[in-house]
Structures are given as C-alpha cells and as structure tokens.
Tab-separated table of C-alpha atoms and ligand atoms in Angstrom:
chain	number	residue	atom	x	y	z
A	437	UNK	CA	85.672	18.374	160.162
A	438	UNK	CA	85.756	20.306	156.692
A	439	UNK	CA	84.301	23.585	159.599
A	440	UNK	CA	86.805	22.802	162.158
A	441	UNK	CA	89.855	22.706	160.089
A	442	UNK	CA	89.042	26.384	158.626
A	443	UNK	CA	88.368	27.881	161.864
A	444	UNK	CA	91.949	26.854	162.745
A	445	UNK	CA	93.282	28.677	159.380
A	446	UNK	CA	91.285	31.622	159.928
A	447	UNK	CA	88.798	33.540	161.913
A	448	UNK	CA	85.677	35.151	161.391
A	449	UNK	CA	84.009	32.018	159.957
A	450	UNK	CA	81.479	29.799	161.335
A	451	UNK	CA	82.905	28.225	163.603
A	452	UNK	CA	85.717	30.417	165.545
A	453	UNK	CA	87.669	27.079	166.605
A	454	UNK	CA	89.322	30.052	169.584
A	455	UNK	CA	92.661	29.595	171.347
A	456	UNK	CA	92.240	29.473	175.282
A	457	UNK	CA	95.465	29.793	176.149
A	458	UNK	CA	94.551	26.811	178.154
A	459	UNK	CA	97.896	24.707	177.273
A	460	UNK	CA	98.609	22.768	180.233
A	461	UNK	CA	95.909	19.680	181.891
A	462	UNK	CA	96.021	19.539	185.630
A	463	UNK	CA	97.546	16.506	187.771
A	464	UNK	CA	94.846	16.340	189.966
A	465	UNK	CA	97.817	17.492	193.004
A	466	UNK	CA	97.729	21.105	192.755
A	467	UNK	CA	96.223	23.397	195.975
A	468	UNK	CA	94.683	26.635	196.091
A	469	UNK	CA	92.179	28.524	197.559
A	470	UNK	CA	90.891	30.760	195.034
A	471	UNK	CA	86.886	32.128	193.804
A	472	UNK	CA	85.130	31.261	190.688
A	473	UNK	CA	83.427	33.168	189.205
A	474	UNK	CA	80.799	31.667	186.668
A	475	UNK	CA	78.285	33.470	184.135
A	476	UNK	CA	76.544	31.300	181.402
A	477	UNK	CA	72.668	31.480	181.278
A	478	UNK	CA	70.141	32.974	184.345
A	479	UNK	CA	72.286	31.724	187.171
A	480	UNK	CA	75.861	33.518	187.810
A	481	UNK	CA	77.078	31.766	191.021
A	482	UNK	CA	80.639	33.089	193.103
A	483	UNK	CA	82.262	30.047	194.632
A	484	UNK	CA	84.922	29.833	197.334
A	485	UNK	CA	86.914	26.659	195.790
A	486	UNK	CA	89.522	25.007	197.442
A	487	UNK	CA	91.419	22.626	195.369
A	488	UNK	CA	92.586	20.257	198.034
A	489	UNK	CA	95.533	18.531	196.024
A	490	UNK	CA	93.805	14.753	195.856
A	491	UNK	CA	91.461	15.210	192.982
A	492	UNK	CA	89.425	17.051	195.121
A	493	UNK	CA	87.496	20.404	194.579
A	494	UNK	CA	85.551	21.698	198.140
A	495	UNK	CA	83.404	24.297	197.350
A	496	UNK	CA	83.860	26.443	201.015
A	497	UNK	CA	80.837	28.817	200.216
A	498	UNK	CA	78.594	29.922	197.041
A	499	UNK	CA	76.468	32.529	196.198
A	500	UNK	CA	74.149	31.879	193.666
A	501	UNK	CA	72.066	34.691	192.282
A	502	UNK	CA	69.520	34.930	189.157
A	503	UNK	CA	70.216	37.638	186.737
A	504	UNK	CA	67.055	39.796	186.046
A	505	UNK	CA	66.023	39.643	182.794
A	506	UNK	CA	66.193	43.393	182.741
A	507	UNK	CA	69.731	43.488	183.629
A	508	UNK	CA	71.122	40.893	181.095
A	509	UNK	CA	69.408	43.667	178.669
A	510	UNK	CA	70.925	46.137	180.580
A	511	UNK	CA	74.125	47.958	179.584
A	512	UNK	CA	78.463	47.007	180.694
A	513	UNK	CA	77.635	48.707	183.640
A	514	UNK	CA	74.821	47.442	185.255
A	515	UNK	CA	75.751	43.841	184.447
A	516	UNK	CA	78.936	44.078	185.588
A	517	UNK	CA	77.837	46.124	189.060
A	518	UNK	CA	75.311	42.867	189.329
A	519	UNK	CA	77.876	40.725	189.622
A	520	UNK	CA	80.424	42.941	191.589
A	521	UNK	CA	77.968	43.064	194.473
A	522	UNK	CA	77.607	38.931	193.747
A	523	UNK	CA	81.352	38.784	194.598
A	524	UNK	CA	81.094	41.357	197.549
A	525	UNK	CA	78.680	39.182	198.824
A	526	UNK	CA	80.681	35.891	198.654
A	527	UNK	CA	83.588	37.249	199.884
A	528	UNK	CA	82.134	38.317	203.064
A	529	UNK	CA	83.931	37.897	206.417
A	530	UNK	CA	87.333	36.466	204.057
A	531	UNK	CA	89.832	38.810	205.483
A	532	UNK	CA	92.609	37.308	203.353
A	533	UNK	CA	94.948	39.401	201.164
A	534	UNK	CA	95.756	39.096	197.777
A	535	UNK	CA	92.381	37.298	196.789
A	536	UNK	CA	92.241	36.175	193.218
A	537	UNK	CA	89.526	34.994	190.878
A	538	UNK	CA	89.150	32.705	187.837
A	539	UNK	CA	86.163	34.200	185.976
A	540	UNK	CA	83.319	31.081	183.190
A	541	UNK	CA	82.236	33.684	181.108
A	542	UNK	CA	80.044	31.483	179.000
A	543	UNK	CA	79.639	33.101	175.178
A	544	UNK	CA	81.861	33.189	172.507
A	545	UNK	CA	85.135	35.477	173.574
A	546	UNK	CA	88.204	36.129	171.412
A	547	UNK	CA	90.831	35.250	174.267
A	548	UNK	CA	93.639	37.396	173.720
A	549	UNK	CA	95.667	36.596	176.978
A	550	UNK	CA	94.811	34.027	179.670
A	551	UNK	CA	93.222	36.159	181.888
A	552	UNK	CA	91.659	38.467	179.142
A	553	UNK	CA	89.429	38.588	176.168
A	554	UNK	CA	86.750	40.421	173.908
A	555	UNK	CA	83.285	39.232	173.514
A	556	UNK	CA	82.703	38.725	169.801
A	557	UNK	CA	78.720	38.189	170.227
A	558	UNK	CA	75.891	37.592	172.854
A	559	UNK	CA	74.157	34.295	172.830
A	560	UNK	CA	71.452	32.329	174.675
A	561	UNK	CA	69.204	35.614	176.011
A	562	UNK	CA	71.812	38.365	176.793
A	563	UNK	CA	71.656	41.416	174.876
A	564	UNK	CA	73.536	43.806	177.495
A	565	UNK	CA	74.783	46.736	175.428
A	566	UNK	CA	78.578	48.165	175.625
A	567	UNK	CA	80.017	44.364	175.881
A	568	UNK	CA	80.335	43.459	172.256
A	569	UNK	CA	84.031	44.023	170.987
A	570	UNK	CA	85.060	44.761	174.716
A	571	UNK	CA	86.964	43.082	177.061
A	572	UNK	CA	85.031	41.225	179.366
A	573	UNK	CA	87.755	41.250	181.924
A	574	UNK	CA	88.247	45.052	182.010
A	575	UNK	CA	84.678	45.533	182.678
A	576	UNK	CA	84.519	42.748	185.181
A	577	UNK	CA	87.992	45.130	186.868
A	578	UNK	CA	86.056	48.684	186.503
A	579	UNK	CA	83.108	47.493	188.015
A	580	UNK	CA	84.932	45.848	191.198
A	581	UNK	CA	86.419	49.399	191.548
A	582	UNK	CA	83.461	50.933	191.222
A	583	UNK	CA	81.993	48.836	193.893
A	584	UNK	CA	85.595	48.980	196.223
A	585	UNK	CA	86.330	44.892	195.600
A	586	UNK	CA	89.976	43.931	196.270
A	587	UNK	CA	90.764	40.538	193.763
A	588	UNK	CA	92.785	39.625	190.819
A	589	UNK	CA	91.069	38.192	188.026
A	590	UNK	CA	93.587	35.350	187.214
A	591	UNK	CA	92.158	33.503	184.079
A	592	UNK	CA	89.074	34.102	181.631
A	593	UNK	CA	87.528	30.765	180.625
A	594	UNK	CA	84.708	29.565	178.766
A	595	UNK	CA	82.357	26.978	180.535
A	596	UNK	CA	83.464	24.103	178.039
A	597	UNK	CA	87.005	25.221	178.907
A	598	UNK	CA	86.511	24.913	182.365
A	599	UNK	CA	84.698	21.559	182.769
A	600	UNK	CA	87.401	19.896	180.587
A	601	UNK	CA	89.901	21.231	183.616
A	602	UNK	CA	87.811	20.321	186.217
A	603	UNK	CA	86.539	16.649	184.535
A	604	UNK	CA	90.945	16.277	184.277
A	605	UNK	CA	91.754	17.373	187.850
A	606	UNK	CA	88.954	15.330	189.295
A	607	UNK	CA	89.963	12.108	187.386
A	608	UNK	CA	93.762	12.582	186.738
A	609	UNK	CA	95.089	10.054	184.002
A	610	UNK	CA	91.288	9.316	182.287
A	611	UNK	CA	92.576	11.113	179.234
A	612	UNK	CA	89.526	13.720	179.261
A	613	UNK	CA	90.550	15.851	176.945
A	614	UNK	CA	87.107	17.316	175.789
A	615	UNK	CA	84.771	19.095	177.599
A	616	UNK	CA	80.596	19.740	176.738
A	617	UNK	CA	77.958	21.666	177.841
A	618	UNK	CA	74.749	21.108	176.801
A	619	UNK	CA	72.594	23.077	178.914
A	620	UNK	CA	70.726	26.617	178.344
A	621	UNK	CA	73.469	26.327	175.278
A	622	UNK	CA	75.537	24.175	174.065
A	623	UNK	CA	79.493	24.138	172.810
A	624	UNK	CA	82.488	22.196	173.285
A	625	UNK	CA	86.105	22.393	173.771
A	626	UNK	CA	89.277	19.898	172.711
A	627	UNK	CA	92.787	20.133	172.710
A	628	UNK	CA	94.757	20.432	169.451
A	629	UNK	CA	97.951	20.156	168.389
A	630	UNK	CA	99.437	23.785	168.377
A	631	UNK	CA	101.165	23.133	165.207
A	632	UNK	CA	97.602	22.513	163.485
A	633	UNK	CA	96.268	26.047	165.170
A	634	UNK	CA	97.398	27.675	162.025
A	635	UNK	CA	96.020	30.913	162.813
A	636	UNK	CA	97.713	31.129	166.539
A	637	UNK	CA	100.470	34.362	166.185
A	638	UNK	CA	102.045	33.480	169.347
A	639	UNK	CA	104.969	31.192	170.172
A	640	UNK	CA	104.833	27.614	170.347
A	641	UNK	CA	103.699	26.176	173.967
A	642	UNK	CA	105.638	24.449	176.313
A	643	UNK	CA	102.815	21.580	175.696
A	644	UNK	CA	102.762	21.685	172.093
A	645	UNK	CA	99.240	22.234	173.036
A	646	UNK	CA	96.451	24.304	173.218
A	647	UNK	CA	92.676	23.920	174.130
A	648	UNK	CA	90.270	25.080	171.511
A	649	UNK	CA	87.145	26.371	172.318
A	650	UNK	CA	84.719	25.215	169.366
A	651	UNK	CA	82.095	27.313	169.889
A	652	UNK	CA	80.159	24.340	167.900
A	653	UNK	CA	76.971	26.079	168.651
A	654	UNK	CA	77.369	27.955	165.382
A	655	UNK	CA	78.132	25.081	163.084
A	656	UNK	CA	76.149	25.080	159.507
A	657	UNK	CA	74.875	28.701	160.241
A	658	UNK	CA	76.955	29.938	157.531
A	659	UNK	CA	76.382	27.375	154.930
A	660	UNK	CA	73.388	25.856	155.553
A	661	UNK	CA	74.733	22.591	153.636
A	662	UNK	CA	74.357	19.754	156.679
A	663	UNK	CA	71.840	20.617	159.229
A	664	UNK	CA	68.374	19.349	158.184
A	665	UNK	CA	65.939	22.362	159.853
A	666	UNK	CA	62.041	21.412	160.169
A	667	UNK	CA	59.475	24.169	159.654
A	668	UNK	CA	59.757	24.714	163.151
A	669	UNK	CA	63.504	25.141	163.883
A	670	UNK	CA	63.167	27.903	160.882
A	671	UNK	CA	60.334	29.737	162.865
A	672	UNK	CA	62.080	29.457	166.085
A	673	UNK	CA	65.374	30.857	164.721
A	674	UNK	CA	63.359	33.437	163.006
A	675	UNK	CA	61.761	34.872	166.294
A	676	UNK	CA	64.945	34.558	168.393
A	677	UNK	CA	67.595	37.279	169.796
A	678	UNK	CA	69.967	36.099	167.709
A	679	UNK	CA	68.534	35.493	163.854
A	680	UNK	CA	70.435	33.448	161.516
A	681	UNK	CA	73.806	32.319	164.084
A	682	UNK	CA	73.539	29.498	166.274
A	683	UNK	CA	71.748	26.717	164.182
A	684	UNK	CA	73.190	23.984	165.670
A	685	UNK	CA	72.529	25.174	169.281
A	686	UNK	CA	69.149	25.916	168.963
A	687	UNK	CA	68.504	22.355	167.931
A	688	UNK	CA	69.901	20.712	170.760
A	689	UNK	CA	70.120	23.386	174.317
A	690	UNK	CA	67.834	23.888	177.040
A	691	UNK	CA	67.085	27.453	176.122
A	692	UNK	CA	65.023	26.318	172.953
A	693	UNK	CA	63.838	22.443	173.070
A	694	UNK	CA	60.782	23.348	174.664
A	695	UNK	CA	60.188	26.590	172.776
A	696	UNK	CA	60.510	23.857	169.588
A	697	UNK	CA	57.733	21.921	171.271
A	698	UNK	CA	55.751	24.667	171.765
A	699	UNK	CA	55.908	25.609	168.317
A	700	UNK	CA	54.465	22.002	167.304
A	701	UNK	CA	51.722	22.488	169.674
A	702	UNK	CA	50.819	25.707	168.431
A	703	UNK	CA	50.334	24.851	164.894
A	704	UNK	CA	48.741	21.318	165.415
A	705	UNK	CA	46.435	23.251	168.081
A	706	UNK	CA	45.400	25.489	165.411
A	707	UNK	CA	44.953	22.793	163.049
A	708	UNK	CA	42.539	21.422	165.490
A	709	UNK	CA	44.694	18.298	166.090
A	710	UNK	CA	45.882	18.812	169.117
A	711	UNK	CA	44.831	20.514	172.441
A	712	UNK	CA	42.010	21.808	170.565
A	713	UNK	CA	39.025	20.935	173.082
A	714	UNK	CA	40.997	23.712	175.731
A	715	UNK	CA	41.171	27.009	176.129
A	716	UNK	CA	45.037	28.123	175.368
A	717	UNK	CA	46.899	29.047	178.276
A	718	UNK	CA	49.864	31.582	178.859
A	719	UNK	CA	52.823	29.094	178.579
A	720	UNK	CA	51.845	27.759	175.102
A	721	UNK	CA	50.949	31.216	174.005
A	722	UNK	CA	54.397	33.422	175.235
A	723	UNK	CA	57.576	33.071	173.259
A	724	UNK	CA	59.900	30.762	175.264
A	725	UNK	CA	57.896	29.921	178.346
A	726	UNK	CA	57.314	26.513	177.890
A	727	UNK	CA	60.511	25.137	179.577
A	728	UNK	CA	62.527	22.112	178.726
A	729	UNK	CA	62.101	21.359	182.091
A	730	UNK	CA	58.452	20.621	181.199
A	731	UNK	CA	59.999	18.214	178.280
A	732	UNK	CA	62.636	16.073	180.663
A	733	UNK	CA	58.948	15.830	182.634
A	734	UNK	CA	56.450	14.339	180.176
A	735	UNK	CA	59.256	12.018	178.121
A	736	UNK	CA	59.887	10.613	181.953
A	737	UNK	CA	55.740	9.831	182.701
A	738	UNK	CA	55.665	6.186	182.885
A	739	UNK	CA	51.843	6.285	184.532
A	740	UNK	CA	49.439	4.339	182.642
A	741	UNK	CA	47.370	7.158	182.152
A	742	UNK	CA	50.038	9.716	181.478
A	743	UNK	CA	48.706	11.241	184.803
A	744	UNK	CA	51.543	13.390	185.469
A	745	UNK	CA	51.625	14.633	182.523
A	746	UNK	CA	48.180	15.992	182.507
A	747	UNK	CA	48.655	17.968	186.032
A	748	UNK	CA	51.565	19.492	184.451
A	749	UNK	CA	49.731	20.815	181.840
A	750	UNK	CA	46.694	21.635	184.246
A	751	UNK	CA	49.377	23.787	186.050
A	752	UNK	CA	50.085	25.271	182.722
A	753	UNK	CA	46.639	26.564	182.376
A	754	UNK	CA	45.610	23.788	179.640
A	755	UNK	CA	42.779	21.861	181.675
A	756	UNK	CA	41.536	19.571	179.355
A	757	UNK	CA	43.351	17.027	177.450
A	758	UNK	CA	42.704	13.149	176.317
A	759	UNK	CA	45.029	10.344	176.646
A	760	UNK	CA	45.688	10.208	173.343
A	761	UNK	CA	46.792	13.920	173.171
A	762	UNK	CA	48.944	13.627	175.880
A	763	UNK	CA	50.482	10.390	174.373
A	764	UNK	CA	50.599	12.555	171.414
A	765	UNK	CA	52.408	15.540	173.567
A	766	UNK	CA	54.581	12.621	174.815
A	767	UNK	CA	56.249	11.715	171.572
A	768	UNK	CA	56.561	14.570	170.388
A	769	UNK	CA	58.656	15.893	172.991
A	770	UNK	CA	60.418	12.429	172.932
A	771	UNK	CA	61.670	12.856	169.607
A	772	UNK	CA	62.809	16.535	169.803
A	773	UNK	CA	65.457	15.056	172.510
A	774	UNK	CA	66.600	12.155	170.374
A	775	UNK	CA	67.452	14.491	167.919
A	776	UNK	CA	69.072	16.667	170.010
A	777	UNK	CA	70.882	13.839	171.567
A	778	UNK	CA	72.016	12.130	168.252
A	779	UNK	CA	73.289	15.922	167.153
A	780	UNK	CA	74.998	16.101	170.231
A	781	UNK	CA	76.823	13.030	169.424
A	782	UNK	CA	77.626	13.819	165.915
A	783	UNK	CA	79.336	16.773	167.264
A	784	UNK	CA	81.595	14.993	169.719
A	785	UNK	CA	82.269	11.911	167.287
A	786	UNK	CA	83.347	14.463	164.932
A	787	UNK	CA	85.614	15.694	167.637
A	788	UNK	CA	87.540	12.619	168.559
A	789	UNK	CA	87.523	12.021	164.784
A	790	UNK	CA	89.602	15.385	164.576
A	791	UNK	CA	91.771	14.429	167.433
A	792	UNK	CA	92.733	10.665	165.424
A	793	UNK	CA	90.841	8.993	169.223
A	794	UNK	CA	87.954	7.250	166.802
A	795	UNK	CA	89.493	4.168	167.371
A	796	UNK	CA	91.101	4.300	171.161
A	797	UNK	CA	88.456	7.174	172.255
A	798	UNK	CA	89.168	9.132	175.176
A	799	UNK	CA	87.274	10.895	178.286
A	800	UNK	CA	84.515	13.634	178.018
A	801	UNK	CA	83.584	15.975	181.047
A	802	UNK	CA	79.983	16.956	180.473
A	803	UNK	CA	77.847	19.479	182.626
A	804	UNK	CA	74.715	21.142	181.871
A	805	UNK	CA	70.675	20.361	181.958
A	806	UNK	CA	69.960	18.226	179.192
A	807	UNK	CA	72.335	16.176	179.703
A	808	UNK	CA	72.183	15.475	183.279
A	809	UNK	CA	67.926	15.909	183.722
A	810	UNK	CA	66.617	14.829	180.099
A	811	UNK	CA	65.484	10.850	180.219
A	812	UNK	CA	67.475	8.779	177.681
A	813	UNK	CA	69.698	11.953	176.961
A	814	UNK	CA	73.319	10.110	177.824
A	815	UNK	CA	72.123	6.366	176.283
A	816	UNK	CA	70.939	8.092	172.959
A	817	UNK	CA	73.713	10.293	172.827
A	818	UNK	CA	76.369	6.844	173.475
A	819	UNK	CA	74.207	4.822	170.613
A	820	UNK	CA	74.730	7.199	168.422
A	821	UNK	CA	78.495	7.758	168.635
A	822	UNK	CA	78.909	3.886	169.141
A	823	UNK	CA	77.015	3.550	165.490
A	824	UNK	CA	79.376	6.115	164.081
A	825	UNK	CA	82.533	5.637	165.710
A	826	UNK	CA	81.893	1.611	165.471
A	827	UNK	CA	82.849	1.143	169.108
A	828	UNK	CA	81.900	2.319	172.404
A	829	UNK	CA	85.427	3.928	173.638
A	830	UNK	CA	84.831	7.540	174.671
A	831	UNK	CA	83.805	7.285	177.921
A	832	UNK	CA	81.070	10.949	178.965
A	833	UNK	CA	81.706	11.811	182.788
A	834	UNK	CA	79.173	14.184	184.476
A	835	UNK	CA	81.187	16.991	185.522
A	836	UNK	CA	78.568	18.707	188.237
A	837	UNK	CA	79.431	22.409	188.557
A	838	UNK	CA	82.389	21.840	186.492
A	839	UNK	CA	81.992	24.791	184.637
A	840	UNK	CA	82.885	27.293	188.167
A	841	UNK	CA	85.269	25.037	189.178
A	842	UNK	CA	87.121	24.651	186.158
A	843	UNK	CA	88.461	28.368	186.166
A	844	UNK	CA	90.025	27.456	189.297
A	845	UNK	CA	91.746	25.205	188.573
A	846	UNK	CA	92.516	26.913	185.328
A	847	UNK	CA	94.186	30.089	187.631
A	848	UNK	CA	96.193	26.782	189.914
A	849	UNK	CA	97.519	25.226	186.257
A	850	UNK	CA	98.768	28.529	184.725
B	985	LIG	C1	78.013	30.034	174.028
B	985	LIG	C2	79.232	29.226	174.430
B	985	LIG	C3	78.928	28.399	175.639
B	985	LIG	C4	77.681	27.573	175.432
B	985	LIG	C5	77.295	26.742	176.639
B	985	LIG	C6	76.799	29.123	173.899
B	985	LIG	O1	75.655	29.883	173.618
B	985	LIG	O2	78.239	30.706	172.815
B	985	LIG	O3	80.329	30.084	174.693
B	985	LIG	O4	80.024	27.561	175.910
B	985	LIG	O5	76.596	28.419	175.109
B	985	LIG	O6	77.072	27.531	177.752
C-alpha cells in the first residue's frame, strides 16, 4: 500500500502506479468494428473485433504469429516491420476506409496521451534496441508507412488495461474494476480516484477517474524489505535479461516458474538427490527451457504411478526416474505455484484494500496462462485473499483474449 501510494506522488520509483488515460468503463452497448492489435510475450495476434453492442465481442478474423526470438532482439525497425506485415496480413481483402486500430502493448509504457506513450523498460524476453525512451506508437506509425498500411492507431493500452475494459463490457454492472494478467508476466491495473493521482499534470476527468496501470511486477525490487527470495529466485534473477527489476514477477509468471523448478532440480541433481541415476538432458540443462507448461502438467498427474509424469520427462530426454523422484518432482513444482498463487493474491487483496472494496469486494477480469492452465491456481489464489480480506467478496472472471479485445473497446469508450 506504503509502494502504491508513492508511485501516485511521484515517478521513477518502484512501482510506476502509470496513468492510462483510461477514465471512462464501458456500458457493455457500444458498436464498432475496429482491429486489435496485441503484443505481450511470443505471440502478437491482429484481431478483426466487432463489438456488437450486447456485451458481445466477435472476433471476425485473427492472425496470430510467433515473434522470432531473433527479432524481439532485433532493433525499432525490424520489430515494428514484423508486426506491420502481421497487420497487412489481417487486413486482407477489408476494403473499408478509414480503418483504425487499438494497439496491447504489454511492458511498462509512460502513457502520455491515449493513443501514445514511451516505453520506460523491456520486460519478460524482449531486448529490441531503439524502443527504450521512444514512443511505441510512432514506431508502430513509421513502420506501417514503411510497409504502405492505411489505419489509425486509436488508443495505446497495456494488457491489464485492456482486460479490465473487456472483463466491464462483457459483464456490464459486475463492478470489475481491476484487471490481472498473470501469464508469461504478470501486472495489474485499478481505477483510482483522480484526486489521489497526485502526480497526474493534466485536468481533472469528466469521471473523476482514471485507471492505473500498477505495473506490480516490480514491487519490492527497490527495497528488498517484503519479498522473502529462496536461493533460487536469487540465482534466477541473477541470470535473467533483466537483473535486479521485476522481483515480484519472476516469482509468480509463466516466463520463470519452471525455470525456478529447474533450478531446484539442478542443484538437488548435483547433490545426488534427485534425478541422479539419468543422464541430464537438454531441457534441465538450457536456461529457461523447462516450461511452466511442463509444471501445470506434473502438479495435474493424478495416476497412481505418476505415469504421465514420467513420459513427460522421457520426452525431455531424462529416461530414468523412480516413483519417489517423480513424487518428489511433483511437490516441488506444487509448491512453487502455491506460492505464486498466494503472491498473486496478496497483490490483488492489497488492491481492493487501496480502493476501500475489502469489505464489499468487487469484480476482477483475469487472462493469462497460469491462471487459466495451472491446477489449483484460481482456488489457492481465492483462499488466500478470503484469509486476508476475511470474506470471500471479490469475485476473479476469466477474461479469454481480453487483453486484444480490451483496446477495442478502449478506442469505442474514448
Ligand atoms: C509488463 C507489464 C505487463 C505484464 C503482463 C510485465 O512484464 O511489464 O506491462 O502488463 O508483464 O503481460
């Protein structure tokens, strides 16, 4: 809270606590036909959405495409040209004029203007150079010149931004008035009073509102009083992109669960107490390539045996393995995601705390992997905030895709 309430006074602290510009919740009755535009981990997709005016969101076409690692390590240009000819692509055979675009740009941006803003810092696994301290939106522009693509980029929003939207248009009058990712990152987004954005220059919204973007995955990095880091977390953060930012996240998102894991294998392996009767294989060896994927599987193997977890690791080239390692593999991976679930849910308890909803809680639109794919994620997560909140009012509603859809129906509010 203590976090929180400075970000609002100030930026250029831990957590950035960043105006969206975002001041206005949809009905659930606005129409448009409009693309989205969404960047946030591997994946960028380019969705056709029509917001059909009943709560409805019909995605008319999508292009889904995996950015290379090379090219998220590229340079502004290449990027940018990536996802130009992404956009090309979905716009094919739409002969319609005066095409616009709401652009999930998933990493921390300073929003300067609704439809424009300046990445402060790449997280998760992009490094691109020539993006830092430039406008995202200008680049996105130069590039669809370069590439002769006729749209209007209408609003700039951050994934957390834009499931909030799309969890509120989708279920008008459920109070959602958070949104959360937790997938290949994690973050979350509320909306404040404007009067207690102390830092906001501009004039007071119609609302009284604004939407913060928390950018939570940063919490504690500065201070390092509150987050208790294993051995393991330290080495991870150590040997990532990004050393020394992003504590919180890297306890709790897709991108590093199962690198955590890993970690723990590695060292009990070469303690001989775990996995040691096996050769080692590529995926416990490489940085990063044992996936949370592989987590969500072995937590869910209910075979007597643990069956399915031992072809899994077969696949991974570790062919040998006892029952009581894999048990051993089991809760290990088990109680990496209830502590990324009970973080989780520290986070968003301190939220509604922030928002006075503790006691009359509200709705959450969630998207992302972990939530939706790792077993027990949602019940630990609810446990948790029901122990700290002392009841079970704020209601998390899977918000599939919310994160494209949300800049739509950003662009239809504003
Ligand atoms: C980014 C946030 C984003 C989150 C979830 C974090 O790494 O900094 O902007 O919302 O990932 O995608």
């Amino acid at each position: 809270l203590a976090e929180m309430a400075a970000g609002l006074e100030k930026d250029g602290l831990a957590l950035k606590m960043i105006p969206t510009f975002v001041t206005r919740l949809p009905q659930g009755h606005e129409t448009v036909t409009i693309y989205a535009l969404d960047i946030g981990g591997s994946n960028l997709r380019v969705i056709r959405d029509r917001l059909s005016g009943n709560g409805k969101i019909v995605q008319e076409k999508v292009v889904k495409k995996t950015i290379p690692d090379a090219i998220q390590k590229s340079d502004a240009s290449q990027l940018f040209d990536f996802v130009a000819d992404a956009i090309a692509e979905a716009m094919i055979g739409d002969d319609t004029k005066d095409k616009s675009l709401g652009f999930t740009f998933s990493f921390p941006v300073s929003q300067t203007a609704l439809a424009s803003g300046t990445l402060i810092k790449w997280t998760k696994g992009f490094t691109a150079a020539g993006v830092e301290n430039n406008d995202v939106v200008a680049l996105l522009d130069k590039a669809l010149k370069r590439k002769g693509v006729d749209v209007t980029v209408a609003a700039l929003a951050n994934d957390t931004t834009g499931t909030m939207m799309a969890g509120a248009y989708q279920s008008p009058g459920s109070d959602c008035c958070i949104g959360l990712i937790l997938g290949t990152g994690s973050n979350a987004c509320y909306v404040e009073k404007i009067e207690n954005v102390k830092k906001w220059k501009g004039d007071p919204t119609a609302s009284g509102l604004m939407a913060i973007n928390i950018e939570w995955g940063n919490f504690d990095s500065e201070k390092r009083q509150v987050l208790p880091l294993t051995e393991f977390d330290k080495m991870l953060d150590k040997q990532s992109p990004n050393y020394g930012s992003q504590i919180y996240e890297k306890l709790m998102s897709g991108m590093y669960l199962g690198e955590i894991v890993r970690l723990v294998i590695k060292q009990l392996q070469s303690r001989n107490l775990l996995l040691s009767g096996t050769a080692s294989s590529q995926s416990l060896d490489r940085p990063y390539a044992f996936d949370t994927a592989f987590l969500s599987q072995i937590v869910a193997d209910n075979t007597p045996d643990l069956q399915e977890t031992l072809s899994l690791l077969r696949n991974i080239g570790v062919v040998n393995s006892t029952l009581a390692e894999r048990q051993a593999l089991k809760e290990i991976a088990t109680a990496v995601g209830v502590r990324a679930a009970q973080l989780a849910a520290v986070g968003i308890a301190a939220v509604v705390t922030k928002m006075g909803k503790g006691a009359t809680g509200c709705s959450v639109a969630v998207d992302g992997s972990v939530y939706e794919h790792f077993p027990g994620f949602r019940v630990n997560m609810q446990a948790t905030m029901a122990k700290i909140l002392g009841n079970d009012k704020v209601k998390m509603v899977l918000t599939k895709d919310g994160s494209g859809n949300g800049a739509a129906v950003i662009a239809a509010v504003h």
